[in-house]
PDB file of C-alpha atoms in Angstrom:
ATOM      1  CA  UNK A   1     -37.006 -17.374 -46.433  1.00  0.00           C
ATOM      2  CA  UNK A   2     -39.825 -17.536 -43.628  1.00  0.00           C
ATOM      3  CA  UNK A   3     -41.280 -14.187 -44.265  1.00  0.00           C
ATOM      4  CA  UNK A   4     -40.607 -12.011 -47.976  1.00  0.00           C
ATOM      5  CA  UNK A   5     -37.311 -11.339 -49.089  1.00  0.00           C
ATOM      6  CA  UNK A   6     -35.238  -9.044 -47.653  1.00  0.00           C
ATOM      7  CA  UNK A   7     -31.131  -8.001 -48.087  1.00  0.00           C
ATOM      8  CA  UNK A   8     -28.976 -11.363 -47.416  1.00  0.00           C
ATOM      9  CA  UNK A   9     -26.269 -10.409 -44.870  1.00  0.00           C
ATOM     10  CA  UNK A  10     -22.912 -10.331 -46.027  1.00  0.00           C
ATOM     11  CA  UNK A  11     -20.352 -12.680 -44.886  1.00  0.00           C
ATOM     12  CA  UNK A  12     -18.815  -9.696 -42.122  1.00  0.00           C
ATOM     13  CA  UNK A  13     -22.697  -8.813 -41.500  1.00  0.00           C
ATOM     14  CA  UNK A  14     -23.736 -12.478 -40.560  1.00  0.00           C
ATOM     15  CA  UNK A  15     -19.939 -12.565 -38.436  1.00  0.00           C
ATOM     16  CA  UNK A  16     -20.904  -9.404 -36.479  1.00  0.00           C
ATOM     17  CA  UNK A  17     -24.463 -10.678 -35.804  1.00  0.00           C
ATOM     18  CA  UNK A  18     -23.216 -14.262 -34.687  1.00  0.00           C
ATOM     19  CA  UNK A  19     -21.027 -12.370 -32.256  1.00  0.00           C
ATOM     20  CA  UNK A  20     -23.410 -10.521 -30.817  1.00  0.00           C
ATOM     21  CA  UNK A  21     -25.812 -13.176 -30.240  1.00  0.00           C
ATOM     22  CA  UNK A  22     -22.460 -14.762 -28.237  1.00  0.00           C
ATOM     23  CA  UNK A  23     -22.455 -11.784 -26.275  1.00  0.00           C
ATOM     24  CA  UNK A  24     -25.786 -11.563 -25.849  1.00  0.00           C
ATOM     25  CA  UNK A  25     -26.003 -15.259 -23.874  1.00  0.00           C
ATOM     26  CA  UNK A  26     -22.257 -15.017 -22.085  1.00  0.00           C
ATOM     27  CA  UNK A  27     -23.864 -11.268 -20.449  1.00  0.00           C
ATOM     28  CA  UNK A  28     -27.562 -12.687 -19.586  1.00  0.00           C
ATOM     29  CA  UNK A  29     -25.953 -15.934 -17.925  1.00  0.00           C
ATOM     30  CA  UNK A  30     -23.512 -14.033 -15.933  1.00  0.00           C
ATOM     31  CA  UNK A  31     -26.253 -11.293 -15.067  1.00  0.00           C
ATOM     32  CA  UNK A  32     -28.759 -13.484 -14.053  1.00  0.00           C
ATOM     33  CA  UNK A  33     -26.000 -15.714 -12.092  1.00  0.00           C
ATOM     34  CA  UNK A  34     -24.507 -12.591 -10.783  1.00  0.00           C
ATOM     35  CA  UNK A  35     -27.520 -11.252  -9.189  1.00  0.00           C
ATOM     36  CA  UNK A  36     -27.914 -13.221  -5.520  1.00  0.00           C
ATOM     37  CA  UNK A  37     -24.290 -14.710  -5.909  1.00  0.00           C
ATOM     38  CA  UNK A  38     -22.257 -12.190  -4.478  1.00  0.00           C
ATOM     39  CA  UNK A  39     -23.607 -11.224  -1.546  1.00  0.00           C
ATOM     40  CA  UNK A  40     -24.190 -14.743  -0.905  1.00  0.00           C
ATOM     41  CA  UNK A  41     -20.390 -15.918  -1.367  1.00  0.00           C
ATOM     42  CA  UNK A  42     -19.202 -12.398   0.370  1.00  0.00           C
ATOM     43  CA  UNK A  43     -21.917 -13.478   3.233  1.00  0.00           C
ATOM     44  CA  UNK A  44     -20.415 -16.959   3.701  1.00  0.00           C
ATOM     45  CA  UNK A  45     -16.700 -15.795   3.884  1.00  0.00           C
ATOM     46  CA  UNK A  46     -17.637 -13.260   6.698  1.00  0.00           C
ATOM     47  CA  UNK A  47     -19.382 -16.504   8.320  1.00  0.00           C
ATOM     48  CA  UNK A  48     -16.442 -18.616   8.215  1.00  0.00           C
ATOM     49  CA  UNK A  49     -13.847 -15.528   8.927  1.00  0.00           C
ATOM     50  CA  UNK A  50     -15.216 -15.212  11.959  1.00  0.00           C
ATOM     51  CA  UNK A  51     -16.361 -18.799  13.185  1.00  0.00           C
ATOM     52  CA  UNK A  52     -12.779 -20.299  12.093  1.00  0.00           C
ATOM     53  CA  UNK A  53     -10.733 -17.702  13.869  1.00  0.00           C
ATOM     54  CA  UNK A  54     -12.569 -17.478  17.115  1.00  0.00           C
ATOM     55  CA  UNK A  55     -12.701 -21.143  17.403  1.00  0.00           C
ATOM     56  CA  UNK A  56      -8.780 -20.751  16.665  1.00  0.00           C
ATOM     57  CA  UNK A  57      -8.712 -19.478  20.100  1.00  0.00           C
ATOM     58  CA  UNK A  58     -11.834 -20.533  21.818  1.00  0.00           C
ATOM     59  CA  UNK A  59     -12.793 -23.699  20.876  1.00  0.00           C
ATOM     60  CA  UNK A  60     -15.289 -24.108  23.180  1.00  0.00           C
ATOM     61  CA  UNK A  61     -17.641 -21.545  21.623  1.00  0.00           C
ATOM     62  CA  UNK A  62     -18.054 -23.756  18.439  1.00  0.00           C
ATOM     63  CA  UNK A  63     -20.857 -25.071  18.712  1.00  0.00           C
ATOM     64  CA  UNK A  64     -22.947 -22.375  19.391  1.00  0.00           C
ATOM     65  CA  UNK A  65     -21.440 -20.058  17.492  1.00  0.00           C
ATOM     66  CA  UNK A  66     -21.644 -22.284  14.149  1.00  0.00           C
ATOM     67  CA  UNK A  67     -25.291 -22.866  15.067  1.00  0.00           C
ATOM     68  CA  UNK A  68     -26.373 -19.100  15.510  1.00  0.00           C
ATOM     69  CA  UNK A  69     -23.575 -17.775  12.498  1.00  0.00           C
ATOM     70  CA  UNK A  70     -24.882 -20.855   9.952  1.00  0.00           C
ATOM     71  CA  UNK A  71     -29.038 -19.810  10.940  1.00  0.00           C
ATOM     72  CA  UNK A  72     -28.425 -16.165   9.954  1.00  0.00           C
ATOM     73  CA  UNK A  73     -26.583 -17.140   6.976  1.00  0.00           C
ATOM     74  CA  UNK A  74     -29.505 -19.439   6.166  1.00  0.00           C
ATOM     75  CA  UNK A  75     -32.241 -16.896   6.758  1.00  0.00           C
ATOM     76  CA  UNK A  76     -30.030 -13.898   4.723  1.00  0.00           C
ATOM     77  CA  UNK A  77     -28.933 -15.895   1.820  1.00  0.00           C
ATOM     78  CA  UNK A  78     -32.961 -16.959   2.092  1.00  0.00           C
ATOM     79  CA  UNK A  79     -33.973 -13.368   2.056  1.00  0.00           C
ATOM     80  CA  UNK A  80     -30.832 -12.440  -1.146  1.00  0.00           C
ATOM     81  CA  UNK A  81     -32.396 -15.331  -3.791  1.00  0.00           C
ATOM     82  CA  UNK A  82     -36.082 -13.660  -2.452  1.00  0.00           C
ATOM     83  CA  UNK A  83     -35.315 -10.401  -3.105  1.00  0.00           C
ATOM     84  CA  UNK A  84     -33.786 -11.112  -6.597  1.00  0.00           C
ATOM     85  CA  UNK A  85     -36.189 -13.183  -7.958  1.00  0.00           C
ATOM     86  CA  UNK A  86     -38.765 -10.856  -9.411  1.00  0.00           C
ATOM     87  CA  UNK A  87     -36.022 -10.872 -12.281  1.00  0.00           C
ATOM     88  CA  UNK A  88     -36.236 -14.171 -12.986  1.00  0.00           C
ATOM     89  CA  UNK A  89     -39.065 -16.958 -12.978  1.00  0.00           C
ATOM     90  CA  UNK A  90     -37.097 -20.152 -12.917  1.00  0.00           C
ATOM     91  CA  UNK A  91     -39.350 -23.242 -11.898  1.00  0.00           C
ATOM     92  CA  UNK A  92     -35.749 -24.820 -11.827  1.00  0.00           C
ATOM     93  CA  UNK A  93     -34.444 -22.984  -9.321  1.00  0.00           C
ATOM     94  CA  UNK A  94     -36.069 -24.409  -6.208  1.00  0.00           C
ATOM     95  CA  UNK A  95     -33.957 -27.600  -7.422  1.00  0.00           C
ATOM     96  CA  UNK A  96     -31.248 -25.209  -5.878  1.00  0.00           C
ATOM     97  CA  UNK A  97     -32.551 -25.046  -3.060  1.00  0.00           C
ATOM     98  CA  UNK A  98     -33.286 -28.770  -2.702  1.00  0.00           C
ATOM     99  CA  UNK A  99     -29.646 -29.664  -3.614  1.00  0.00           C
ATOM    100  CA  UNK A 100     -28.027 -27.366  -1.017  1.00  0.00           C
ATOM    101  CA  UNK A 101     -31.168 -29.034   1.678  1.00  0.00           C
ATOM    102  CA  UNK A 102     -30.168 -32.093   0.504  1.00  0.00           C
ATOM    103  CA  UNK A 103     -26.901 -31.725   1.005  1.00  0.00           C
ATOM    104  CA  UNK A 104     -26.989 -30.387   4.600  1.00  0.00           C
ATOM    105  CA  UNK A 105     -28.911 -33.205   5.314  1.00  0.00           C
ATOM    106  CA  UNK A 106     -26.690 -35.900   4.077  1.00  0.00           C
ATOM    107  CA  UNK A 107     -24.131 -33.966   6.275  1.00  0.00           C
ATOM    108  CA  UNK A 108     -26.078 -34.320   9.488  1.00  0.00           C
ATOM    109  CA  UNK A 109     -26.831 -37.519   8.718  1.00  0.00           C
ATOM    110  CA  UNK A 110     -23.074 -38.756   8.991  1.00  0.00           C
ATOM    111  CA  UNK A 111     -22.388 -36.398  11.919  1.00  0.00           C
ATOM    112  CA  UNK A 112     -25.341 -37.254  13.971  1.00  0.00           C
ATOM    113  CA  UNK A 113     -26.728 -40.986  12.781  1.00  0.00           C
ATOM    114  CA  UNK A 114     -23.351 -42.785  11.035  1.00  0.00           C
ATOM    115  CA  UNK A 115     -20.655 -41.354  13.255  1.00  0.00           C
ATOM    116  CA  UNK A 116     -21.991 -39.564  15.777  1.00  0.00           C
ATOM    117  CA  UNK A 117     -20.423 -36.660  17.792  1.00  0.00           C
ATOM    118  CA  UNK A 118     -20.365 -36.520  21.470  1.00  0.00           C
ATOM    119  CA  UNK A 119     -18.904 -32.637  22.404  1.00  0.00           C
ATOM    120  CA  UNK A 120     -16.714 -32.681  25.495  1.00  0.00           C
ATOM    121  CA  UNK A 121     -18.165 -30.438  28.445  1.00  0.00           C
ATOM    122  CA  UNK A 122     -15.072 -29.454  29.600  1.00  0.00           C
ATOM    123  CA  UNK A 123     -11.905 -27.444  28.528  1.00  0.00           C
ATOM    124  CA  UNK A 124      -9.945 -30.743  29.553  1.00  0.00           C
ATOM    125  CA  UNK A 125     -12.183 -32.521  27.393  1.00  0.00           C
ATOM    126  CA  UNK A 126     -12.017 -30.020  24.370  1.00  0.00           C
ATOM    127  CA  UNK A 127      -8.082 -30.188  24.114  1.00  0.00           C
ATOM    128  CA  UNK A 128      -8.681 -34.284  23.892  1.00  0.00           C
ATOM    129  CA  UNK A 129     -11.551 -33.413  21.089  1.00  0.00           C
ATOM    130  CA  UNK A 130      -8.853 -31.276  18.903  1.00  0.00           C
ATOM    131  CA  UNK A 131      -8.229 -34.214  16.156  1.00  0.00           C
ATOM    132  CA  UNK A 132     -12.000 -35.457  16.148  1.00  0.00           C
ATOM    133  CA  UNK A 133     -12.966 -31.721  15.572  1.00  0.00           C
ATOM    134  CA  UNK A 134     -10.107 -30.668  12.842  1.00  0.00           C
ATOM    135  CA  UNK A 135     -11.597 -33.564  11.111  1.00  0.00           C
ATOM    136  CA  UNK A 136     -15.106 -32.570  11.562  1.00  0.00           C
ATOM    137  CA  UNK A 137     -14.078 -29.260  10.925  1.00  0.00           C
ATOM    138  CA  UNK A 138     -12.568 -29.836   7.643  1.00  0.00           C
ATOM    139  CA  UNK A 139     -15.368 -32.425   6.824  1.00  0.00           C
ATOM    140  CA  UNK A 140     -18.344 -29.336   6.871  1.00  0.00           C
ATOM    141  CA  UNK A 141     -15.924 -27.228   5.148  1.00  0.00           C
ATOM    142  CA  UNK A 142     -15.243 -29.877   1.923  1.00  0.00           C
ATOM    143  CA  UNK A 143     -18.642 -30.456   2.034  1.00  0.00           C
ATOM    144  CA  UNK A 144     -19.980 -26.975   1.525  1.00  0.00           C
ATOM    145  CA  UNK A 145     -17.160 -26.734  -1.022  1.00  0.00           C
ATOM    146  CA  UNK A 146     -17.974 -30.031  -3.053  1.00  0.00           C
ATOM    147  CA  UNK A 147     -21.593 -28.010  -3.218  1.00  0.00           C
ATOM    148  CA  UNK A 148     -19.972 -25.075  -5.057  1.00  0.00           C
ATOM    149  CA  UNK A 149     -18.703 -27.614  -7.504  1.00  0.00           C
ATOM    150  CA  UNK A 150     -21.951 -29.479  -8.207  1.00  0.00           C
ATOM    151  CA  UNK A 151     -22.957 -25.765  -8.859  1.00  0.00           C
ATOM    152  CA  UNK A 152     -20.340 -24.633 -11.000  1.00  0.00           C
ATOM    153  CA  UNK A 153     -20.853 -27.635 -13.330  1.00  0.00           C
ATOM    154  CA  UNK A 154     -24.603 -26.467 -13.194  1.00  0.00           C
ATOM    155  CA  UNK A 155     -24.076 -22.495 -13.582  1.00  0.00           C
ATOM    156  CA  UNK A 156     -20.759 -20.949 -14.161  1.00  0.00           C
ATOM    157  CA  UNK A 157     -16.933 -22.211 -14.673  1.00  0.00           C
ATOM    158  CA  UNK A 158     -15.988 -19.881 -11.906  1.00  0.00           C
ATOM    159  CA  UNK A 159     -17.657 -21.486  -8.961  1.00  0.00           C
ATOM    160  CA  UNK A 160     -16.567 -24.854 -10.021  1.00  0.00           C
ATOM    161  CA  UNK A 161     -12.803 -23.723 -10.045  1.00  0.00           C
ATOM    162  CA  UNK A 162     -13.715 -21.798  -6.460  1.00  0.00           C
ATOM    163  CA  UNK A 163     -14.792 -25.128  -4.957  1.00  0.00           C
ATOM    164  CA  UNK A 164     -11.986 -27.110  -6.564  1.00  0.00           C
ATOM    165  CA  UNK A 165      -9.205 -24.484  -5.305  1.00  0.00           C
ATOM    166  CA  UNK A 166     -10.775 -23.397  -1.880  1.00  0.00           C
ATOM    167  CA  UNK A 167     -10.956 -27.247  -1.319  1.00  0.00           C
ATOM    168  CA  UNK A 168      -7.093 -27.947  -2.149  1.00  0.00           C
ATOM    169  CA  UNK A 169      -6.666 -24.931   0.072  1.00  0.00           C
ATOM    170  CA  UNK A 170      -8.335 -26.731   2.997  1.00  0.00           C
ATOM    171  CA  UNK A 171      -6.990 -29.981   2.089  1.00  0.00           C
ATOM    172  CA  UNK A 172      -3.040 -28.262   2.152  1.00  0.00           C
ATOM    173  CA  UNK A 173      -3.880 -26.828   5.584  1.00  0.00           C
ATOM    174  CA  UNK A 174      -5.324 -30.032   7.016  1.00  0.00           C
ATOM    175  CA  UNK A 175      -2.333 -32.585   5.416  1.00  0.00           C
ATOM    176  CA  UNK A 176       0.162 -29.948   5.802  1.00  0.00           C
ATOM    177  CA  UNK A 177      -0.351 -29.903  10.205  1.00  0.00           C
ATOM    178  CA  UNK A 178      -0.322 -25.933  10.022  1.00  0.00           C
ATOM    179  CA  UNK A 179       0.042 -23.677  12.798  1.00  0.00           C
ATOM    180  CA  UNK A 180      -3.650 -22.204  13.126  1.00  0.00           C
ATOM    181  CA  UNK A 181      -5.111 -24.700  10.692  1.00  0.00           C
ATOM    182  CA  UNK A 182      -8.792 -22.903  11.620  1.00  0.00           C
ATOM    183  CA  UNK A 183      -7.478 -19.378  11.062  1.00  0.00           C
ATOM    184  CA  UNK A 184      -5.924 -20.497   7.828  1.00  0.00           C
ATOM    185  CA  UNK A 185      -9.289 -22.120   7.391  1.00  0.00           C
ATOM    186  CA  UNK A 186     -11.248 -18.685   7.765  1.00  0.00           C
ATOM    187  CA  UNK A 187      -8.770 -16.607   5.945  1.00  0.00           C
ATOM    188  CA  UNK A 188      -7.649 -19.157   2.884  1.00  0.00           C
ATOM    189  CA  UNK A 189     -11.316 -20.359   3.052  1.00  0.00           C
ATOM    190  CA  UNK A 190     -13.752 -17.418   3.778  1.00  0.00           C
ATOM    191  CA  UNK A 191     -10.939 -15.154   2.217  1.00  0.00           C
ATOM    192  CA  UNK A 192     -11.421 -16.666  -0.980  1.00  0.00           C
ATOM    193  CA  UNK A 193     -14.977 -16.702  -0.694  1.00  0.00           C
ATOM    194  CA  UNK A 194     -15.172 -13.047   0.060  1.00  0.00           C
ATOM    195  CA  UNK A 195     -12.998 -12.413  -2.949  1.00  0.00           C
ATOM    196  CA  UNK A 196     -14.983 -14.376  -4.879  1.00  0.00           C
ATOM    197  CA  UNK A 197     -17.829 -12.532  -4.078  1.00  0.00           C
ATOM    198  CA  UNK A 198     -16.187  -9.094  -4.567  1.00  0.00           C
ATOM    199  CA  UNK A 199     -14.621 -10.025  -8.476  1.00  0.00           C
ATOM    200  CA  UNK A 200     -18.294 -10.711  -9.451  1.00  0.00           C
ATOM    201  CA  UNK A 201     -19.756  -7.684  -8.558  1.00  0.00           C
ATOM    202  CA  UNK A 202     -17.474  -5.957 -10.045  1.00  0.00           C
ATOM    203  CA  UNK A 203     -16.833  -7.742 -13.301  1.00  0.00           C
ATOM    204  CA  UNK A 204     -20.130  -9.829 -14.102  1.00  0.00           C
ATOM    205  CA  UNK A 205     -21.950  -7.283 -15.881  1.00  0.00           C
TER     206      UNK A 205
ATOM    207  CA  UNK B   1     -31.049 -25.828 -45.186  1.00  0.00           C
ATOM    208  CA  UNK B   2     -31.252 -23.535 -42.093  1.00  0.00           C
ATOM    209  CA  UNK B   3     -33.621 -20.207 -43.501  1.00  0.00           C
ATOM    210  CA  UNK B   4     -32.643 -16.848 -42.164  1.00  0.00           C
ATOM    211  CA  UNK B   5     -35.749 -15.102 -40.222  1.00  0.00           C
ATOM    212  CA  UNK B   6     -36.795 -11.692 -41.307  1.00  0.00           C
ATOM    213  CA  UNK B   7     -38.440 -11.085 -38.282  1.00  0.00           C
ATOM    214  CA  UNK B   8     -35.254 -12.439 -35.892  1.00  0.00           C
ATOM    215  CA  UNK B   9     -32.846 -10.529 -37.768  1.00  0.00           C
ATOM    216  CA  UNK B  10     -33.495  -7.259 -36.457  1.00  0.00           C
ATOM    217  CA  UNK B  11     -30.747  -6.385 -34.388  1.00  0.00           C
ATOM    218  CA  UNK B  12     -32.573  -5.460 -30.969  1.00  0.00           C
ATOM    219  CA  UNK B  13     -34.630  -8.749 -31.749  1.00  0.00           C
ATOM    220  CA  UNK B  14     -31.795 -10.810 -32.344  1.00  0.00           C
ATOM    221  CA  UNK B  15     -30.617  -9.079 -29.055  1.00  0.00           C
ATOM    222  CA  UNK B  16     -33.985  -9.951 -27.449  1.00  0.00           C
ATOM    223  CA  UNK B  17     -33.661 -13.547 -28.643  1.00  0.00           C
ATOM    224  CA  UNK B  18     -30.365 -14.335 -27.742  1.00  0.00           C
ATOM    225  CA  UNK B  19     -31.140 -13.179 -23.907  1.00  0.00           C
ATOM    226  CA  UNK B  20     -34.209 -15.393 -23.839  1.00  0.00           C
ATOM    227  CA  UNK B  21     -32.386 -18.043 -25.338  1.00  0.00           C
ATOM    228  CA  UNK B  22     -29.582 -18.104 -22.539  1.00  0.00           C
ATOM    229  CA  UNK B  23     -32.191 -19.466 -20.241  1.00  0.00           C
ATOM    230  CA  UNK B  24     -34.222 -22.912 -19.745  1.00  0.00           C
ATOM    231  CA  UNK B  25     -37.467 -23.084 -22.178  1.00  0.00           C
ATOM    232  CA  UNK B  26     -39.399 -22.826 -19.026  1.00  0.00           C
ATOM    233  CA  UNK B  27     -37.724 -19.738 -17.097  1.00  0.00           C
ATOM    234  CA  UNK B  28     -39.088 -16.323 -17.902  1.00  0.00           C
ATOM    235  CA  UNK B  29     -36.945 -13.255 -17.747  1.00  0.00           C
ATOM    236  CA  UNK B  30     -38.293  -9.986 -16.182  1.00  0.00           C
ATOM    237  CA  UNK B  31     -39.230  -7.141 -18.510  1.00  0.00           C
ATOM    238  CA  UNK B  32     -37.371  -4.082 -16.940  1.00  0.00           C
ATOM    239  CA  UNK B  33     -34.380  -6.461 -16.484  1.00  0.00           C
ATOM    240  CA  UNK B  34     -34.475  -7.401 -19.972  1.00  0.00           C
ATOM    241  CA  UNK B  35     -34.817  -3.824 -20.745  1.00  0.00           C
ATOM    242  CA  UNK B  36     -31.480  -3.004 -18.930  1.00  0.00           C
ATOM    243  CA  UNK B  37     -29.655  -6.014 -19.923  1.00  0.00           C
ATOM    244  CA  UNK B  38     -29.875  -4.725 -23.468  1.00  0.00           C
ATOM    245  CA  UNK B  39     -29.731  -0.941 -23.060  1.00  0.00           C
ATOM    246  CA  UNK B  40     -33.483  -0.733 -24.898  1.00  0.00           C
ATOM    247  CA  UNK B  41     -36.121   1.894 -24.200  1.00  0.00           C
ATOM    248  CA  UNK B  42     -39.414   0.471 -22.708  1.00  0.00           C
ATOM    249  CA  UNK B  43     -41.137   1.481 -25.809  1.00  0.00           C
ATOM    250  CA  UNK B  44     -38.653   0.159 -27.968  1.00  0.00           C
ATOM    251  CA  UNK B  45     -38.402  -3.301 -26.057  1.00  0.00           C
ATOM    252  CA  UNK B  46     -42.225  -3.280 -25.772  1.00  0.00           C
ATOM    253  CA  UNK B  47     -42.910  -2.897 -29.534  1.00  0.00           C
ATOM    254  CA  UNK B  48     -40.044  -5.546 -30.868  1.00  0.00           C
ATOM    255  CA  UNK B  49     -41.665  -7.853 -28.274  1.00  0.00           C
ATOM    256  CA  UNK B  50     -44.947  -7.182 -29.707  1.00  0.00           C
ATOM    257  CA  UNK B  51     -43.338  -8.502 -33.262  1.00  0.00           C
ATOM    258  CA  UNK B  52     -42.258 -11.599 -31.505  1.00  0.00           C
ATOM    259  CA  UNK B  53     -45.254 -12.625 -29.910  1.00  0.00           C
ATOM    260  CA  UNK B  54     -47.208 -11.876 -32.945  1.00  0.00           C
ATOM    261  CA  UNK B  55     -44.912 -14.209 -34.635  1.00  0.00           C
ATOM    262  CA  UNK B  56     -45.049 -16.596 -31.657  1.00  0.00           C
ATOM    263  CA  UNK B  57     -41.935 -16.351 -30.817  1.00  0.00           C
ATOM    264  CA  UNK B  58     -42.384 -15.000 -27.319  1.00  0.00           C
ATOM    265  CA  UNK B  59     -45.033 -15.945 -24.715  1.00  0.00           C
ATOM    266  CA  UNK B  60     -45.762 -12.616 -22.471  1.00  0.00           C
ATOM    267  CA  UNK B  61     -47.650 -12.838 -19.302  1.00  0.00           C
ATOM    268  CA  UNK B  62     -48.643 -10.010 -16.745  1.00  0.00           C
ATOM    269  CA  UNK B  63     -48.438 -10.990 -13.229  1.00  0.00           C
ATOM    270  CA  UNK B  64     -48.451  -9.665  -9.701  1.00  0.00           C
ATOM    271  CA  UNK B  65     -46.074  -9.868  -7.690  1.00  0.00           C
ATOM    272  CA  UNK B  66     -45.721  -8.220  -4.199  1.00  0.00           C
ATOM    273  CA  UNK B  67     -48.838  -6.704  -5.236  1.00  0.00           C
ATOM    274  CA  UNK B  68     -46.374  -4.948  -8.198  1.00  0.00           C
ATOM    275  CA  UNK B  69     -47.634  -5.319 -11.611  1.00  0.00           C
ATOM    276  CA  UNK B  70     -44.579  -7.240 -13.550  1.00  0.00           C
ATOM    277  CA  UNK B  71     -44.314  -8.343 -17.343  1.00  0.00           C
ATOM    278  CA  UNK B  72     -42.288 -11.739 -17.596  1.00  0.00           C
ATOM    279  CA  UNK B  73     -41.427 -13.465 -21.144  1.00  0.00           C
ATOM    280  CA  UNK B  74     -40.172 -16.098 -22.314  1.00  0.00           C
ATOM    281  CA  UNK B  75     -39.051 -17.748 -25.900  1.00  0.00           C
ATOM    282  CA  UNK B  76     -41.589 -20.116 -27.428  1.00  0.00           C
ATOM    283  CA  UNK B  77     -40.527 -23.763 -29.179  1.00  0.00           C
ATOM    284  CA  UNK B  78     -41.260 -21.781 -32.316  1.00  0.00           C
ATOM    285  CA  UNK B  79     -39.556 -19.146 -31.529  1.00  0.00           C
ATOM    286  CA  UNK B  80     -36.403 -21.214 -29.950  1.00  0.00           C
ATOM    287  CA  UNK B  81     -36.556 -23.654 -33.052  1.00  0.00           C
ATOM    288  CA  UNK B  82     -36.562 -20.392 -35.427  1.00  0.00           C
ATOM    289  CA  UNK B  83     -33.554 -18.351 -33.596  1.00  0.00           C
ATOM    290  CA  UNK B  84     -31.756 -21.575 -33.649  1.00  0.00           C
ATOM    291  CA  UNK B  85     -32.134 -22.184 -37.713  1.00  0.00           C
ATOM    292  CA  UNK B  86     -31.675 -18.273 -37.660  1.00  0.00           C
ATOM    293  CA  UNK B  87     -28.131 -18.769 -35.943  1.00  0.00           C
ATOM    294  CA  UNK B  88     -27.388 -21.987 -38.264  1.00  0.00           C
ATOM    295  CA  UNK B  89     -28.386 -19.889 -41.725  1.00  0.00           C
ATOM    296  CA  UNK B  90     -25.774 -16.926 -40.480  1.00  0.00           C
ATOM    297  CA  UNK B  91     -23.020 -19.744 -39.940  1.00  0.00           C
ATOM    298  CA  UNK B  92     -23.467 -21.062 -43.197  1.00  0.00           C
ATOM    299  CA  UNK B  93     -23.152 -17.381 -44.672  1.00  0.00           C
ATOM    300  CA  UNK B  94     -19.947 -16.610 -42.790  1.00  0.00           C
ATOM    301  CA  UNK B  95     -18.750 -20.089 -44.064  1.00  0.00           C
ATOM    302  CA  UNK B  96     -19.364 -19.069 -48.045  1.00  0.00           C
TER     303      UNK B  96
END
């Protein structure tokens, strides 16, 4: 032994300890995982409910209204990690951040440098822009999705099957030339999300 | 062959252990949160931490934060290199 002697457990003893210690790491992973990630998934889904169905019926608006809606998402997810990080000192979670930056920017950079967007100016010109921006549309939406995979494989099981099933979603909408494919979009999409959001705060404890 | 640890055994140390060991070497885990996590007492938590770092197990550093005074900790290599022979020596008992 390291220290003196003391009573060796008993074969049920040593069992009962080893499963505590289990449930001891499952609980502290999902708490600490739990903490900003609800309100941060539930935030999202609200983003997309809305954008998705009011560009269902008013196209036009989408550009500004994705611009304002994905800024205050930005600055209130910002403001969720910040206020739950006096729980946890993680030097590796800035490389969260820096994925998710990353990310966005590698998205910009085939919207605005590769294959660049004009936006019609006119509602004539925003019925001819319908396939350029269901592809675009779907595009920012697999993206963000591919994100919660890289993030399941780095923190939890259940954001890596959210990204992989809110992405066939999408991808069954898009192939599948649905009636409202951006309402289906915010309601399969940011539905899930929301839901998402809702099981872990009530069951990651 | 893996040793058991007399001073890891302890159940609310083995529970202290086990939540520090669920995170990277370098991350520290808030002492209130800790606290809650594992249903201890401040003075309980505070005095089986007091063990650990004594053994070495546990690094403990006071820090400010929003001009709050917070307690963070975090698991040693000793003391991650101990829980983990600690965990082996129990499977090898429940495998007699």
């Amino acid at each position: 032994m390291n220290q003196e002697t003391f009573k060796q457990p008993t074969p049920d003893e040593a069992r009962a300890a080893l499963a505590e210690v289990d449930n001891v790491l499952a609980q502290t992973r999902l708490s600490i995982a739990r903490g900003p990630a609800a309100p941060i998934l539930i935030l999202w889904g609200v983003i997309w409910l809305i954008a998705d169905i009011t560009t269902q019926f008013h196209a036009q608006s989408m550009q500004w209204m994705w611009s304002v809606l994905d800024g205050a998402g930005l600055l209130m997810t910002a403001w969720f990690v910040a206020r739950d990080k006096v729980k946890v000192r993680a030097p590796g979670g800035r490389k969260i951040g820096m994925f998710w930056g990353a990310l966005f920017a590698y998205g910009m950079l085939w919207m605005v440098i590769l294959q660049p967007i004009n936006f019609p100016d006119s509602a004539q010109g925003w019925q001819n822009f319908e396939p350029v921006y269901s592809r675009l549309t779907t595009y920012w939406h697999t993206l963000c999705m591919f994100g919660y995979v890289v993030m399941g494989l780095w923190i939890s099981r259940f954001l890596l099957g959210l990204g992989l099933i809110v992405t066939a979603l999408i991808l069954a909408g898009y192939y599948g030339n649905i009636p409202y494919y951006y309402a289906w979009l915010g309601v399969a999409g940011g539905g899930s999300l929301i839901i998402a959001g809702v099981f872990i705060r009530q069951f990651w404890k | 062959m893996p040793e058991l640890d007399k001073i890891i055994h302890a159940p609310a140390r083995l529970k202290i252990m086990s939540a520090l060991m669920a995170v990277d070497a370098d991350t520290q885990l808030d002492f209130a949160t800790l606290g809650e996590m594992l249903g201890l007492t401040d003075g309980n938590l505070g005095a089986h931490l007091q063990t650990l770092e004594e053994a070495g197990y546990v690094k403990i550093e006071k820090v400010f934060v929003a001009r709050k005074p917070r307690t963070y900790i975090r698991a040693t290599a000793r003391g991650r290199a101990r829980f983990e022979e600690h965990v082996e020596a129990l499977r090898n008992i429940c495998d007699i």
